[in-house]
mmCIF file of C-alpha atoms in Angstrom:
data_model
loop_
_atom_site.group_PDB
_atom_site.id
_atom_site.type_symbol
_atom_site.label_atom_id
_atom_site.label_comp_id
_atom_site.label_asym_id
_atom_site.label_seq_id
_atom_site.Cartn_x
_atom_site.Cartn_y
_atom_site.Cartn_z
ATOM 1 C CA MET A 583 6.498 20.511 -4.984
ATOM 2 C CA VAL A 584 8.438 17.188 -5.416
ATOM 3 C CA THR A 585 9.015 14.987 -2.469
ATOM 4 C CA ALA A 586 11.953 13.026 -1.344
ATOM 5 C CA ALA A 587 9.809 9.826 -2.095
ATOM 6 C CA ALA A 588 9.356 10.833 -5.676
ATOM 7 C CA ILE A 589 13.067 11.726 -6.133
ATOM 8 C CA ALA A 590 14.149 8.224 -4.716
ATOM 9 C CA VAL A 591 11.624 6.309 -7.038
ATOM 10 C CA LYS A 592 13.240 8.182 -9.926
ATOM 11 C CA ARG A 593 16.748 7.422 -8.853
ATOM 12 C CA VAL A 594 15.943 3.562 -8.245
ATOM 13 C CA PRO A 595 13.772 2.669 -11.019
ATOM 14 C CA ARG A 596 13.276 -0.909 -9.907
ATOM 15 C CA GLY A 597 12.730 0.154 -6.119
ATOM 16 C CA VAL A 598 9.323 0.220 -4.598
ATOM 17 C CA LEU A 599 8.229 2.560 -1.868
ATOM 18 C CA CYS A 600 7.546 0.497 1.319
ATOM 19 C CA LEU A 601 6.961 0.620 5.104
ATOM 20 C CA LYS A 602 6.824 4.365 6.532
ATOM 21 C CA SER A 603 7.003 5.812 3.053
ATOM 22 C CA ALA A 604 4.081 3.615 1.859
ATOM 23 C CA LEU A 605 2.093 4.537 4.942
ATOM 24 C CA TRP A 606 2.449 8.157 4.119
ATOM 25 C CA VAL A 607 1.580 7.830 0.537
ATOM 26 C CA HIS A 608 -1.685 6.017 1.481
ATOM 27 C CA GLY A 609 -2.474 8.753 3.987
ATOM 28 C CA LEU A 610 -1.977 6.510 7.007
ATOM 29 C CA LEU A 611 1.070 8.742 8.374
ATOM 30 C CA PRO A 612 0.452 12.420 8.981
ATOM 31 C CA GLU A 613 3.985 13.769 8.108
ATOM 32 C CA SER A 614 6.420 12.577 5.606
ATOM 33 C CA PRO A 615 9.027 10.272 7.137
ATOM 34 C CA THR A 616 12.477 11.639 7.619
ATOM 35 C CA GLU A 617 14.045 8.735 5.519
ATOM 36 C CA VAL A 618 12.598 7.382 2.248
ATOM 37 C CA TRP A 619 11.943 3.523 2.709
ATOM 38 C CA MET A 620 12.283 1.530 -0.407
ATOM 39 C CA ALA A 621 12.397 -2.225 -1.144
ATOM 40 C CA ILE A 622 14.710 -3.683 -3.753
ATOM 41 C CA GLY A 623 15.610 -7.262 -4.904
ATOM 42 C CA ALA A 624 17.482 -9.592 -2.754
ATOM 43 C CA HIS A 625 20.582 -9.335 -5.163
ATOM 44 C CA ALA A 626 20.055 -5.746 -6.399
ATOM 45 C CA ARG A 627 22.954 -3.258 -5.806
ATOM 46 C CA LYS A 628 22.162 -0.835 -2.918
ATOM 47 C CA PRO A 629 21.870 2.826 -4.061
ATOM 48 C CA ARG A 630 24.360 5.284 -2.474
ATOM 49 C CA TRP A 631 23.605 8.929 -1.915
ATOM 50 C CA ASP A 632 23.247 11.331 0.807
ATOM 51 C CA GLN A 633 20.062 13.169 -0.143
ATOM 52 C CA PRO A 634 17.291 12.215 0.209
ATOM 53 C CA PRO A 635 18.152 9.991 3.259
ATOM 54 C CA LEU A 636 17.358 6.319 2.120
ATOM 55 C CA GLN A 637 16.604 3.069 4.067
ATOM 56 C CA VAL A 638 16.606 0.079 1.890
ATOM 57 C CA VAL A 639 15.148 -3.218 2.792
ATOM 58 C CA ARG A 640 15.461 -6.433 0.645
ATOM 59 C CA PHE A 641 12.685 -8.514 -0.436
ATOM 60 C CA SER A 642 12.573 -11.585 -2.641
ATOM 61 C CA GLY A 643 10.177 -13.962 -4.310
ATOM 62 C CA ARG A 644 6.269 -13.158 -3.874
ATOM 63 C CA ALA A 645 7.156 -10.761 -1.021
ATOM 64 C CA GLN A 646 8.662 -8.494 -3.556
ATOM 65 C CA THR A 647 6.512 -8.828 -6.503
ATOM 66 C CA GLU A 648 2.900 -8.894 -5.159
ATOM 67 C CA GLY A 649 1.007 -5.996 -3.967
ATOM 68 C CA ILE A 650 2.585 -3.184 -6.150
ATOM 69 C CA GLU A 651 0.584 -0.276 -7.049
ATOM 70 C CA HIS A 652 1.439 2.349 -9.657
ATOM 71 C CA ARG A 653 0.358 5.846 -8.637
ATOM 72 C CA LEU A 654 1.014 9.459 -9.293
ATOM 73 C CA LEU A 655 2.676 11.666 -6.410
ATOM 74 C CA TRP A 656 2.804 15.293 -7.251
ATOM 75 C CA GLY A 657 2.354 14.381 -11.083
ATOM 76 C CA LEU A 658 5.296 11.950 -10.893
ATOM 77 C CA PRO A 659 4.716 8.219 -11.434
ATOM 78 C CA ILE A 660 5.752 6.054 -8.444
ATOM 79 C CA THR A 661 5.483 2.397 -7.543
ATOM 80 C CA VAL A 662 4.378 1.673 -4.004
ATOM 81 C CA TYR A 663 3.115 -1.289 -2.084
ATOM 82 C CA GLY A 664 -0.618 -1.486 -1.421
ATOM 83 C CA VAL A 665 -2.073 -0.788 1.941
ATOM 84 C CA ALA A 666 -2.439 -4.598 2.889
ATOM 85 C CA LYS A 667 1.036 -5.345 1.835
ATOM 86 C CA THR A 668 2.416 -2.304 3.764
ATOM 87 C CA VAL A 669 0.674 -3.517 7.010
ATOM 88 C CA ALA A 670 2.095 -7.201 6.612
ATOM 89 C CA ASP A 671 5.501 -5.537 5.764
ATOM 90 C CA LEU A 672 5.345 -3.391 9.199
ATOM 91 C CA PHE A 673 4.739 -6.570 11.129
ATOM 92 C CA LYS A 674 7.638 -8.167 9.330
ATOM 93 C CA TYR A 675 9.982 -5.265 10.395
ATOM 94 C CA ARG A 676 8.287 -4.698 13.801
ATOM 95 C CA ASN A 677 11.552 -5.159 15.543
ATOM 96 C CA LYS A 678 13.247 -2.552 13.607
ATOM 97 C CA LEU A 679 10.318 0.100 13.280
ATOM 98 C CA GLY A 680 8.348 -0.794 16.542
ATOM 99 C CA PHE A 681 5.230 -2.732 17.325
ATOM 100 C CA PRO A 682 3.138 0.197 17.863
ATOM 101 C CA ILE A 683 3.381 1.633 14.322
ATOM 102 C CA ALA A 684 2.311 -1.809 12.876
ATOM 103 C CA VAL A 685 -0.723 -2.092 15.226
ATOM 104 C CA ARG A 686 -1.776 1.375 14.449
ATOM 105 C CA ALA A 687 -1.438 1.099 10.697
ATOM 106 C CA LEU A 688 -3.433 -2.222 10.966
ATOM 107 C CA HIS A 689 -6.165 -0.339 12.962
ATOM 108 C CA ASP A 690 -6.263 2.822 10.662
ATOM 109 C CA ALA A 691 -6.238 0.815 7.460
ATOM 110 C CA LEU A 692 -9.067 -1.432 8.354
ATOM 111 C CA LEU A 693 -11.228 1.200 10.038
ATOM 112 C CA SER A 694 -10.812 3.793 7.239
ATOM 113 C CA GLY A 695 -11.714 1.169 4.643
ATOM 114 C CA LEU A 696 -8.543 1.256 2.754
ATOM 115 C CA THR A 697 -8.295 -2.445 2.889
ATOM 116 C CA THR A 698 -9.953 -5.561 4.181
ATOM 117 C CA SER A 699 -8.935 -8.301 6.844
ATOM 118 C CA ASP A 700 -8.964 -10.777 4.235
ATOM 119 C CA GLU A 701 -6.326 -8.837 2.145
ATOM 120 C CA VAL A 702 -4.151 -8.395 5.307
ATOM 121 C CA ARG A 703 -4.282 -12.030 5.867
ATOM 122 C CA HIS A 704 -3.372 -12.819 2.318
ATOM 123 C CA PHE A 705 -0.258 -10.601 2.498
ATOM 124 C CA ALA A 706 0.543 -11.790 6.037
ATOM 125 C CA GLU A 707 0.814 -15.214 4.702
ATOM 126 C CA ILE A 708 3.201 -14.136 1.749
ATOM 127 C CA CYS A 709 5.269 -12.100 4.286
ATOM 128 C CA ARG A 710 5.193 -15.037 6.709
ATOM 129 C CA VAL A 711 3.769 -12.956 9.636
ATOM 130 C CA ARG A 712 0.369 -14.726 9.822
ATOM 131 C CA LYS A 713 0.958 -15.709 13.521
ATOM 132 C CA SER A 714 1.827 -12.205 14.430
ATOM 133 C CA VAL A 715 -0.982 -10.370 12.638
ATOM 134 C CA GLY A 716 -3.698 -12.824 13.503
ATOM 135 C CA PRO A 717 -4.258 -12.153 17.181
ATOM 136 C CA TYR A 718 -4.521 -8.316 16.401
ATOM 137 C CA LEU A 719 -7.064 -8.972 13.550
ATOM 138 C CA GLU A 720 -9.166 -11.084 15.952
ATOM 139 C CA VAL A 721 -9.218 -8.364 18.700
ATOM 140 C CA LEU A 722 -10.148 -5.751 16.037
ATOM 141 C CA GLU A 723 -12.932 -7.898 14.666
ATOM 142 C CA ALA A 724 -14.212 -8.813 18.159
ATOM 143 C CA ARG A 725 -14.129 -5.238 19.265
ATOM 144 C CA ARG A 726 -14.985 -3.264 16.220
ATOM 145 C CA GLY A 727 -16.817 -5.791 14.187
ATOM 146 C CA GLN A 728 -19.768 -3.292 12.966
ATOM 147 C CA ASP A 729 -17.223 -0.655 12.278
ATOM 148 C CA LEU A 730 -15.105 -3.167 10.255
ATOM 149 C CA LEU A 731 -18.288 -4.366 8.260
ATOM 150 C CA ARG A 732 -19.212 -0.843 7.277
ATOM 151 C CA ALA A 733 -15.625 -0.041 6.261
ATOM 152 C CA ARG A 734 -15.609 -3.299 4.336
ATOM 153 C CA GLN A 735 -18.753 -2.417 2.413
ATOM 154 C CA ALA A 736 -17.362 1.126 1.551
ATOM 155 C CA PHE A 737 -14.228 -0.533 0.221
ATOM 156 C CA LEU A 738 -16.035 -3.003 -1.838
ATOM 157 C CA ALA A 739 -18.293 -0.089 -3.236
ATOM 158 C CA ARG A 740 -15.207 1.817 -4.116
ATOM 159 C CA GLU A 741 -13.589 -1.082 -5.832
ATOM 160 C CA ALA A 742 -16.905 -1.627 -7.759
ATOM 161 C CA ALA A 743 -16.998 1.856 -8.921
ATOM 162 C CA ARG A 744 -13.415 1.773 -10.045
ATOM 163 C CA ALA A 745 -13.868 -1.331 -11.891
ATOM 164 C CA ARG A 746 -16.939 0.242 -13.820
ATOM 165 C CA SER A 747 -14.825 3.341 -14.535
ATOM 166 C CA LEU A 748 -12.195 1.143 -16.212
ATOM 167 C CA GLU A 749 -14.655 -0.742 -18.376
ATOM 168 C CA ALA A 750 -15.160 0.218 -21.951
ATOM 169 C CA PRO A 751 -17.270 3.112 -22.693
ATOM 170 C CA LEU A 752 -20.886 2.461 -23.713
ATOM 171 C CA LEU A 753 -21.595 2.648 -27.392
ATOM 172 C CA HIS A 754 -23.712 5.737 -26.993
ATOM 173 C CA GLN A 755 -20.756 7.530 -25.468
ATOM 174 C CA LEU A 756 -18.631 6.947 -28.586
ATOM 175 C CA PRO A 757 -18.251 10.019 -30.882
ATOM 176 C CA GLY A 758 -19.930 9.446 -34.177
ATOM 177 C CA HIS A 759 -22.494 7.046 -32.927
ATOM 178 C CA PRO A 760 -25.998 8.193 -33.712
ATOM 179 C CA GLU A 761 -27.219 8.196 -30.068
ATOM 180 C CA SER A 762 -24.440 10.273 -28.909
ATOM 181 C CA GLU A 763 -25.275 13.005 -31.392
ATOM 182 C CA SER A 764 -28.706 13.394 -30.262
ATOM 183 C CA ARG A 765 -27.727 14.339 -26.822
#
């Protein structure tokens, strides 16, 4: 099954899934949004088509280039902003999308261990919403400090495991090595 998000990424090669579409890709939104949200450069030409419905936002500088992840969605390669960047972007577009979705995404992302408060602060600084995000982070840390600590430990363990899996294979795992043939 090919989703509207995958089609939009294919049609806009330099576009990046963001906001609600990125939330859905990261599993923080239960249903696929009715419109595909894509970020394009400040001077890029806006794509025009009817299907799938598209909402375009324009980013520039570090807000456009940092936090991009490359993933597979239904076997198709896509570019999407990471969880922390998406949360910061939701606060940036809080007047258009609503404050509750930004606060809920922050809460869910931190407690599920998909990101850390340090990453959110980093991207909030880049997106110039540090003053908007800060009070919500402080309240979450004060009320759910132990839960956030456990989620952070799980996040760091996943990152360490991912880094180990990307390292070069051990010599005894290479074909033709004397130790690999004895196993």
